[in-house]
Structure formats: structure tokens, C-alpha cells
Coordinates of C-alpha atoms and ligand atoms in Angstrom, one line a residue:
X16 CA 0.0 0.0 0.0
X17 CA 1.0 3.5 -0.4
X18 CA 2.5 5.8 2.0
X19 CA -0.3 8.3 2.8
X20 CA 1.3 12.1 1.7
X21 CA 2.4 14.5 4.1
X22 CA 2.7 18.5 3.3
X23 CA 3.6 21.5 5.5
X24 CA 1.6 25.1 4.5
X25 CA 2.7 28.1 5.9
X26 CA -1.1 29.1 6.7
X27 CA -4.3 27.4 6.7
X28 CA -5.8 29.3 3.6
X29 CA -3.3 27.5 1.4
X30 CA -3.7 24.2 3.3
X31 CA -7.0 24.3 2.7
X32 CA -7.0 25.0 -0.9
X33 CA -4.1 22.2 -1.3
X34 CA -7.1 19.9 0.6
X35 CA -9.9 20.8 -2.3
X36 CA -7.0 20.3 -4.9
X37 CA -6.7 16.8 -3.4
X38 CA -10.0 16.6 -3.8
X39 CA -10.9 17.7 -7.2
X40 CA -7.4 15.5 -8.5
X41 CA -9.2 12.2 -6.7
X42 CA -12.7 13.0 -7.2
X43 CA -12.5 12.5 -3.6
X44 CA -14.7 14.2 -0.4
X45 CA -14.3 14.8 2.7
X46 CA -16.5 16.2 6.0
X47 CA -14.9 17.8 9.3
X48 CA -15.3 14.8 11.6
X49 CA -13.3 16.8 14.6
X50 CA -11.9 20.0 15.5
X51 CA -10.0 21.2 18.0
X52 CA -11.1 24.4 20.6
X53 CA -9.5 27.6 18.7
X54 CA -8.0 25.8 16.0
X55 CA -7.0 27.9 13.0
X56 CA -7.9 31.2 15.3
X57 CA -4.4 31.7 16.9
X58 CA -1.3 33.1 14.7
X59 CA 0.7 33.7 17.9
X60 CA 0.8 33.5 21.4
X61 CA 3.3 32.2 24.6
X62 CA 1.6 30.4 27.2
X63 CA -0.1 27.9 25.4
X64 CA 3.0 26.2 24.9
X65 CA 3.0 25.3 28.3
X66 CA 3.7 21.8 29.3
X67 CA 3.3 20.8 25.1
X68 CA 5.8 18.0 23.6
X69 CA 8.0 18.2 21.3
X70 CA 7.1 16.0 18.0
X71 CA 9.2 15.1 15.4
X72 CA 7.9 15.4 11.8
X73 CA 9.6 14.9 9.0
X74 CA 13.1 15.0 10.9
X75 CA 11.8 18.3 12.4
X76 CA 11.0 19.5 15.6
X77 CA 7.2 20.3 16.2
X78 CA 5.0 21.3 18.9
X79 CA 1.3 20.4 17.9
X80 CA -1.3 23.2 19.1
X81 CA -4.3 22.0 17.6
X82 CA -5.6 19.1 15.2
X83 CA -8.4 19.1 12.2
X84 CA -9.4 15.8 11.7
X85 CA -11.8 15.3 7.9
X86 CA -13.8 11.9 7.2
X87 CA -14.3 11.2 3.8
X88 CA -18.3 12.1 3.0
X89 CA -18.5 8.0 2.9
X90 CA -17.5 7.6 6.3
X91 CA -18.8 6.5 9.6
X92 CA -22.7 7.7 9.8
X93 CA -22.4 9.6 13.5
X94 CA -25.8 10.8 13.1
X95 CA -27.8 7.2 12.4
X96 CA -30.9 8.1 13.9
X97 CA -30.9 11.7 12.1
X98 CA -34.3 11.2 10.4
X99 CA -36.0 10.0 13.1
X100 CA -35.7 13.8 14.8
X101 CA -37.3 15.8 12.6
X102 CA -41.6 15.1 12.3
X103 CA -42.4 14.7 9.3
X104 CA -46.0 15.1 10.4
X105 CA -46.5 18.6 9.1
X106 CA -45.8 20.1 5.9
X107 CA -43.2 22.3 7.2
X108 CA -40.2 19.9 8.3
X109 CA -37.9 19.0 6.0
X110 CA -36.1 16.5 3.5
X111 CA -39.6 14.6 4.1
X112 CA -39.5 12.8 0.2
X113 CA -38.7 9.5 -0.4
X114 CA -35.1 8.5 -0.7
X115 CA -34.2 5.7 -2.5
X116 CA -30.3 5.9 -0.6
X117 CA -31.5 6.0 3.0
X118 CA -27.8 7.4 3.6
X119 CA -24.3 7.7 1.9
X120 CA -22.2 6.9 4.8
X121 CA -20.3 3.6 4.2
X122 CA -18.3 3.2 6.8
X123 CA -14.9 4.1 4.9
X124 CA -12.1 5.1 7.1
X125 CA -10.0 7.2 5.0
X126 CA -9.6 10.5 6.8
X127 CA -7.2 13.5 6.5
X128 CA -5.4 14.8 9.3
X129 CA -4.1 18.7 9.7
X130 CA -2.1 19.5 12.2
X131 CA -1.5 23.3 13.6
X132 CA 1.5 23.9 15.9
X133 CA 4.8 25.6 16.0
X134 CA 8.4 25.3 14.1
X135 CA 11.4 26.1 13.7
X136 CA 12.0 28.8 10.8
X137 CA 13.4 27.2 7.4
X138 CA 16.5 29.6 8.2
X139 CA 17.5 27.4 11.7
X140 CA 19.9 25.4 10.8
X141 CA 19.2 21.7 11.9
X142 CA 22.2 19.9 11.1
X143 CA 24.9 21.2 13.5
X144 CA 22.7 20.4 16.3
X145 CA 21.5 17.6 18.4
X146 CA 17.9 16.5 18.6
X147 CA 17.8 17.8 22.2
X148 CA 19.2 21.5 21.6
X149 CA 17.1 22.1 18.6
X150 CA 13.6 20.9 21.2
X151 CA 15.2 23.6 23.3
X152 CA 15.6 26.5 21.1
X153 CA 11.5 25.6 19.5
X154 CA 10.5 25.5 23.2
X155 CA 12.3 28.8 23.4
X156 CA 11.1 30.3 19.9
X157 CA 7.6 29.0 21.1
X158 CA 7.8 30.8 24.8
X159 CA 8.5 34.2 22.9
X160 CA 5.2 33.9 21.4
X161 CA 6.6 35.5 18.2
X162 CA 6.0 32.8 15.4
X163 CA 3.5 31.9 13.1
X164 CA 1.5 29.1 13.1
X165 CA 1.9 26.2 10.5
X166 CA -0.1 23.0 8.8
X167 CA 0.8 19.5 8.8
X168 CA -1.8 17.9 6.3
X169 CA -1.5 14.1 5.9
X170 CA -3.9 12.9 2.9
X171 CA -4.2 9.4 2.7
X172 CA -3.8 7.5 -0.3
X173 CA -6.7 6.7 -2.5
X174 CA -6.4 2.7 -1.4
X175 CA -7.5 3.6 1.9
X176 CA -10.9 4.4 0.7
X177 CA -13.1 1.8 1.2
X178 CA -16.6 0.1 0.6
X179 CA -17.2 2.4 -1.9
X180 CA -15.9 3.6 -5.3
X181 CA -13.4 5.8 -6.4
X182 CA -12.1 6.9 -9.0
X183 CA -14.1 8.6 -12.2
X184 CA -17.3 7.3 -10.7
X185 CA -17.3 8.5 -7.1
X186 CA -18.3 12.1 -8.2
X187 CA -21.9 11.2 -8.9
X188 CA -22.3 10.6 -5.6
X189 CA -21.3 14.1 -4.5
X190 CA -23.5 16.6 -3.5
X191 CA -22.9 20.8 -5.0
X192 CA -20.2 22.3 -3.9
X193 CA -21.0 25.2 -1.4
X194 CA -18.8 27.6 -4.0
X195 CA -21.0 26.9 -6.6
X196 CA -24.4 27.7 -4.6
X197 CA -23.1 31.0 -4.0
X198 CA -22.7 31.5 -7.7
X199 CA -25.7 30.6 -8.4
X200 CA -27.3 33.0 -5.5
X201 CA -25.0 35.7 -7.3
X202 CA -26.2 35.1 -10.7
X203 CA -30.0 35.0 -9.7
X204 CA -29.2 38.3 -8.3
X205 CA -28.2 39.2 -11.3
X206 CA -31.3 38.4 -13.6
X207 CA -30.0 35.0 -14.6
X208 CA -33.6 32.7 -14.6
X209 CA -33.0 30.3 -17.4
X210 CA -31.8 27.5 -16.2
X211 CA -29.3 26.5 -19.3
X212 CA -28.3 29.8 -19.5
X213 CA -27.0 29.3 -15.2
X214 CA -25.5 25.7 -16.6
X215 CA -23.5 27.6 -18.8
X216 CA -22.6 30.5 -16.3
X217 CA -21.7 27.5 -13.8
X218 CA -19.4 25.4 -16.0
X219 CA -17.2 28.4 -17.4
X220 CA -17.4 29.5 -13.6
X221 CA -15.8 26.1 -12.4
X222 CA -13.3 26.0 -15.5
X223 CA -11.8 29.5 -15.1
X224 CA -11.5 29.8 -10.8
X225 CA -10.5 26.1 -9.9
X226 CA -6.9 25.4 -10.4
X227 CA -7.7 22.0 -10.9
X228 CA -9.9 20.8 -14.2
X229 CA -12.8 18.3 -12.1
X230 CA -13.9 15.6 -13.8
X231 CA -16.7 15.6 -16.1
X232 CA -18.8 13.4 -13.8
X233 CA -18.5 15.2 -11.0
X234 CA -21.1 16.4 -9.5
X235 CA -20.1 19.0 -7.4
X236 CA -18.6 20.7 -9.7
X237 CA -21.2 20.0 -12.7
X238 CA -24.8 19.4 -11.0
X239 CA -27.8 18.2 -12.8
X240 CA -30.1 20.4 -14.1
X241 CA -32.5 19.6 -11.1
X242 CA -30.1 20.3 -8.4
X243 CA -29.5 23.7 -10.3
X244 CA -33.0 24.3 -10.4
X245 CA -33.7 23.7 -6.9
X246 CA -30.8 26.1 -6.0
X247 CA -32.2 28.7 -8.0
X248 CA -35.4 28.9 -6.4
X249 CA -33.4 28.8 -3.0
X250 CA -32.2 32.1 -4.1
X251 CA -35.3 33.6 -5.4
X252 CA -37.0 32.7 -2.3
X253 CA -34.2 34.2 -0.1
X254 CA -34.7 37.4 -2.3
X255 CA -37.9 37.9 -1.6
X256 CA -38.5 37.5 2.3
X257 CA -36.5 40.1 4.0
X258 CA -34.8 40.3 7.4
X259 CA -37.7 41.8 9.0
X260 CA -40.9 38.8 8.8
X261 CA -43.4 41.5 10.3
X262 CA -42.7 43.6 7.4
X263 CA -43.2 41.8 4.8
X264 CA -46.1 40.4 6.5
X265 CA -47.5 43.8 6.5
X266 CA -47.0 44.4 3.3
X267 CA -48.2 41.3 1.8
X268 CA -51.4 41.6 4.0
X269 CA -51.9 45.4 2.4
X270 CA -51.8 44.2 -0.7
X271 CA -54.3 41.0 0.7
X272 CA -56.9 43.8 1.7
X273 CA -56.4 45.7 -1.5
X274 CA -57.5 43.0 -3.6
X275 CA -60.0 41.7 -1.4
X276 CA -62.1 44.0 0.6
X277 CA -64.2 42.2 2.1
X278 CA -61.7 40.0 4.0
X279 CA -61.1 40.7 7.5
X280 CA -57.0 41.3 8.0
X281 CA -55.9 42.0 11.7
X282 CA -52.4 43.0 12.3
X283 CA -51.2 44.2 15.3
X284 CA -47.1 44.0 15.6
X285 CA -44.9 43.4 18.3
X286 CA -44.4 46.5 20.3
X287 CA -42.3 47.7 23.5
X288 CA -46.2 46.9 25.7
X289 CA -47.8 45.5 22.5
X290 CA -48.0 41.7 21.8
X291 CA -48.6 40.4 17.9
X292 CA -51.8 39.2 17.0
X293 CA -53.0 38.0 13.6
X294 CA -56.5 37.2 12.8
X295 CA -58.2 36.2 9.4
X296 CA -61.7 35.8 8.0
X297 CA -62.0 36.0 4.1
X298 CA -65.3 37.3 3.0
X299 CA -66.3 33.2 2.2
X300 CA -65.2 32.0 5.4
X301 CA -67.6 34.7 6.9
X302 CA -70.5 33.6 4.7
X303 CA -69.8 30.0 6.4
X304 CA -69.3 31.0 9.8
X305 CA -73.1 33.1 9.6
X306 CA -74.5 29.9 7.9
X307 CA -73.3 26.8 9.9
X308 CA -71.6 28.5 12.8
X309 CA -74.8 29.0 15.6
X310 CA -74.6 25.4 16.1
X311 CA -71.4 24.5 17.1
X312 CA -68.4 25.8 16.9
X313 CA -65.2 24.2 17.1
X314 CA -61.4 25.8 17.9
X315 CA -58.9 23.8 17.3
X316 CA -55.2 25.0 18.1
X317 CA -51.8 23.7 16.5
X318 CA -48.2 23.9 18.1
X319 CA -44.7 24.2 15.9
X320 CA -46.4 23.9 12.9
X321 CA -45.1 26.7 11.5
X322 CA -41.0 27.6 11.8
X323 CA -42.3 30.6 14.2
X324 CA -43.1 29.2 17.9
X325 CA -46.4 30.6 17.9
X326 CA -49.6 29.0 18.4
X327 CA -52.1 29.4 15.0
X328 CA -55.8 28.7 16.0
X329 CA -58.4 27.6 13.5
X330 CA -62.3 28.3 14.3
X331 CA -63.7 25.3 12.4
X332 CA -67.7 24.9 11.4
X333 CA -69.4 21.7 10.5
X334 CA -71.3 22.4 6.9
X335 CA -73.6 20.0 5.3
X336 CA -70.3 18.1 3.3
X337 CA -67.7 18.5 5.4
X338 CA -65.6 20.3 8.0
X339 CA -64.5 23.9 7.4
X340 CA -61.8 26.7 8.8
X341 CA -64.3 30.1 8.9
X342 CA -61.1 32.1 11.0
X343 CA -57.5 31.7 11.9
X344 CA -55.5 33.7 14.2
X345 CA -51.8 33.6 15.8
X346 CA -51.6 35.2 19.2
X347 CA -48.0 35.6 20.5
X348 CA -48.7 33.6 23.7
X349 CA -51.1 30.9 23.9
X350 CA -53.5 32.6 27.0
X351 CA -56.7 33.4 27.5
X352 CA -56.7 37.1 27.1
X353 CA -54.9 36.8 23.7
X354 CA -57.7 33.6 22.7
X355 CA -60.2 36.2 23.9
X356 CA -59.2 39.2 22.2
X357 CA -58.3 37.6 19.0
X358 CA -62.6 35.4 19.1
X359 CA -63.9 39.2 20.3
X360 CA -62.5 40.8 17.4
X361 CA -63.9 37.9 14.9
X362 CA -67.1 38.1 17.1
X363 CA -67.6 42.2 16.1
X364 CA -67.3 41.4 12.4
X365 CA -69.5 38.7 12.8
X366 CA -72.4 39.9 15.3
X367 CA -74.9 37.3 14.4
X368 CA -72.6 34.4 15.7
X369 CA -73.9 33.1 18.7
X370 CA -72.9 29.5 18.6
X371 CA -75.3 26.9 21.1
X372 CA -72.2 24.7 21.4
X373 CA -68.5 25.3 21.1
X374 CA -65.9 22.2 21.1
X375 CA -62.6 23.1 22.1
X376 CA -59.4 20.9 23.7
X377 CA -59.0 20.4 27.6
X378 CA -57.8 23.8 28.2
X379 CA -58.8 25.9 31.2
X380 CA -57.4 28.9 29.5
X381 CA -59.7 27.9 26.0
X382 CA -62.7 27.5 28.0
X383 CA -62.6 30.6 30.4
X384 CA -62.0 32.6 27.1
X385 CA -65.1 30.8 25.3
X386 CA -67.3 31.6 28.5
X387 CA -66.4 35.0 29.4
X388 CA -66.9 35.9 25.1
X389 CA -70.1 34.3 24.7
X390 CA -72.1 34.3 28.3
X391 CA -75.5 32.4 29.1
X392 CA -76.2 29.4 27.3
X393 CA -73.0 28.1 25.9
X394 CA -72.3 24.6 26.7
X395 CA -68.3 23.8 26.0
X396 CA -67.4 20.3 25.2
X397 CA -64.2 19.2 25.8
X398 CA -62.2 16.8 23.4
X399 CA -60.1 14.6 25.4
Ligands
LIG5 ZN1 -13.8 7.0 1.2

């Protein structure tokens, strides 16, 4: 077998780069699997040599201040039970379509190793002294704190992949490169929409900035059209919602009342005393609440449904075919003074709703809001 390569860098931007080189030669991949605290973050410094050992790499003395350890992406799976974490209950959560490859770690154990420490500069000279007095004067160069920081990389060789393939194949089986999505979030920017044209942009992108030529298979370097596509829509999307939620919200409800007039919109934002409340009736879901909603009522509440923590509630009515939302609204906190304000302000658009019955959850806070809003009469059933 062959000997796995080693190479010093002089920084960790060109270690780096020397890694995707590596990569792109091999058609190769590879994850952080470990990282030491700080590593990378400290050029100089004296006292955390403290109590360090002196290595010998490479015939030369080294003191080792940190280490970067990368799997390759068909390594160990750490995370087995990843899927199992995220619901897939709701719309909402994702990666929730069918995979055919339930995962692509494989157990392989290549791995790449970069070490960060301390040396002596190429200018020492190394063979008039012992082995001993040149560990002194790196302990001493190391307690001055004036030195720079340098990379060890160790890249195995290609035979230590295993359980998988390598070679011209293994790109298929990579995902984009995270370069590439960025062009792509650039070029959208742009006014690029056409999705050969972005193909196009892509692959004379990849040719002229990557000092190695990838191969033609690769995808990282050369995704499908779909994975292209996807990407751009990412970037469309991202254009479109702004930092601030609330105001897009508002502006998107504006335009909601604009084109329908007759639709109750309720938006009150977050203030310094002010809490945010939402509520919704379109002019249809009115029409059902005044036909089918004197008989029973129902409210029916949903948690982390949404990728905000807040509560939505639905007001549902049972109509002669089925069951129907007639109101939504998103209080900030789930109590009954927000339930209350938000039913009151659907009860004033809506003053011939008097419902006989009203079926809500086993919630004190639901039920004292239902009987303080609609007095006399109302008999609340509870769903267990
Ligand atoms: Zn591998």
C-alpha cells in the first residue's frame, strides 16, 4: 500500500485550498469529523505552549497546538438516527421525500489529518545540532510567542478508501459544492432565470477559478439540471422574504386587503407593551361561519407547525359536506386574554354568531375565554 502524503503550508488558507485540490485530483470528499477548541484562530501566542511535547515530523521538531481531523463524506454515519428527529407530520419539516439511498455513509475510514503547531523557521539550521538543543531553542522560539502558526496535512492515499468507489465514478455521488451555490445566489441576483443559461454561467465558472480541471462526472462541480434548479429557487426565495418577517407580513397583507375588501386582515405588531396578533376571515369563510356556525363551533389549536413558535388557531364549522376553517388567528402567547381578544375581534365582524355549542381541547385557558366571550347558554365540550 502506499504511503499516505504529508505537506507543511505556511497558513491554513493555502492548506485548505491544497485539501480541495486533493479533492478535485481524486474525485475525492471529505466532512470535518473533529476540530480542536480555537483551532486555526491563533497566529501567535506564549503560554499555550505550556507543558506541550516536542514531535518530530519529518526529521523536524514540532510542537502540535491543535488538530483538524476530515472523514471522507462516505464515512462513519455519526448521526444514524438523524431522520428519526425531525416530524415529518407537518408540511413544514424537511427533507420529508422519499429516498431511494437511505444514507451515503459507508463506513470508509479514509480520513485526513491537519495539524496546527509551532516550528522552527526554514533559516535554523538543523544539522549542527543535536535532537535535544534544537527541542530547546523551539521551546524557546515558542515561549517568545513571536512565530507563526503552520499546517501538517497528511492525505491518505486513495487505497484507503473503502466500501465504496473511487475513481471517475465517485463524483456522482457528491452533493454541490457550497462555491457553486453562492454563484448561483449571485447570478440569480443578477437576472439569470433560465436555467441552461445558469448551466452555462456555472461550468465556465468552475473551469476559469478552480486550479484543478474536475472531472466531467463530477457532480459538485457539474450538477444536474435539477439540483440547479432547486438552487435557484433557494435564491429567489431568499430574495424575496426580508430580514424583518413582520414587514413583509404587512406588506403582503396590504396588498391581501387591497384585492379583497371584504376580508377581514388584523395586524397588530410586536411593540415595547404591544403583543402580535393576527386574525383572518375572508369574506367566504364569513358567509360559512353566519351559515353553519350558531350550532357549534369548534377551535382547534396547532403547536410548531409553522418555523415561528407561535400558536395558530383555527375556528372550524361543521357544513352539510364537510368540516370547514371560517377564522384563523396567531396570538403571541397561547392565553386566555390573547384567545379572547383575537374570538372578540372575529365576534364584532361577525355579530350574528352566537354559537349553542362550542368544542374546544382540555384547556382551562380555551374555555374561560369561550365563556367570558359568549355568556349564558354556551355549553363547552371538551375533546379529550
Ligand atoms: Zn472514502
Amino acid at each position: 500500500m502506499a504511503e499516505d502524503e504529508t505537506v507543511l503550508f505556511g497558513s491554513l488558507e493555502e492548506c485548505i485550498k491544497s485539501l480541495r485540490d486533493h479533492e478535485i485530483q481524486t474525485n475525492t470528499r471529505y466532512t470535518v469529523g473533529y476540530s480542536s477548541k480555537g483551532f486555526g484562530k491563533r497566529s501567535t501566542g506564549s503560554n499555550i505552549v505550556n507543558n506541550k511535547r516536542v514531535q518530530w515530523l519529518n526529521g523536524k521538531p514540532f510542537i502540535s497546538l491543535g488538530l483538524k481531523v476530515y472523514f471522507c463524506h462516505h464515512g462513519k454515519n455519526y448521526r444514524p438516527n438523524n431522520n428519526a428527529r425531525t416530524p415529518k407530520e407537518h408540511g413544514y419539516s424537511k427533507g420529508g421525500r422519499v429516498r431511494a439511498q437511505q444514507t451515503k455513509k459507508l463506513g470508509c475510514p479514509a480520513k485526513v489529518l491537519i495539524k496546527e503547531g509551532v516550528m522552527l523557521p526554514a533559516s535554523h539550521p538543523i544539522q549542527d545540532n543535536t535532537k535535544a538543543e534544537l527541542a530547546a531553542s523551539l521551546i524557546d522560539l515558542a515561549a517568545t510567542g513571536e512565530y507563526t502558526c503552520c499546517y501538517y496535512m497528511c492525505l491518505p492515499d486513495l487505497e484507503k478508501h473503502k466500501f465504496h468507489e473511487t475513481g471517475i465514478s465517485s463524483g456522482l455521488s457528491q452533493n454541490i459544492d457550497r462555491g457553486l451555490v453562492h454563484k448561483i445566489n449571485e447570478l440569480v441576483d443578477e437576472g439569470v432565470s433560465d436555467t441552461d443559461e445558469m448551466e452555462r454561467r456555472l461550468r465556465s465558472h468552475v473551469l476559469e477559478t478552480e486550479n484543478v480541471t474536475p472531472a466531467p462526472t463530477s457532480k459538485r462541480f457539474f450538477p444536474n439540471r435539477n439540483t440547479i434548479r432547486n438552487h435557484m429557487r433557494n435564491a429567489e426565495k431568499t430574495k424575496q422574504t426580508s430580514i424583518d418577517d413582520e414587514t413583509n407580513l404587512e406588506g403582503f397583507l396590504n396588498r391581501w386587503k387591497q384585492d379583497n375588501t371584504r376580508d377581514i386582515v388584523f395586524l397588530r405588531k410586536k411593540g415595547e407593551t404591544e403583543k402580535f396578533l393576527f386574525v383572518y376571515q375572508s369574506f367566504g369563510m364569513k358567509t360559512l361561519l353566519e351559515r353553519y356556525g350558531n350550532t357549534m363551533t369548534l377551535l382547534d389549536a396547532t403547536y410548531r407547525t409553522t418555523k415561528y413558535h407561535l400558536p395558530l388557531f383555527f375556528l372550524v364549522v361543521k357544513t352539510n359536506v364537510d368540516y370547514q376553517v371560517v377564522a384563523c388567528f396567531i396570538p403571541e402567547e397561547e392565553n386566555s386574554v390573547s384567545e379572547q381578544e383575537a374570538l372578540q375581534i372575529i365576534k364584532d365582524h361577525n355579530p350574528n354568531w352566537s354559537p349553542k355549542h362550542f368544542m374546544t381541547d382540555m384547556d382551562e385557558r380555551e374555555m374561560h375565554a369561550m365563556r367570558s366571550l359568549f355568556p349564558g347558554g354556551l355549553l363547552v365540550l371538551l375533546v379529550m
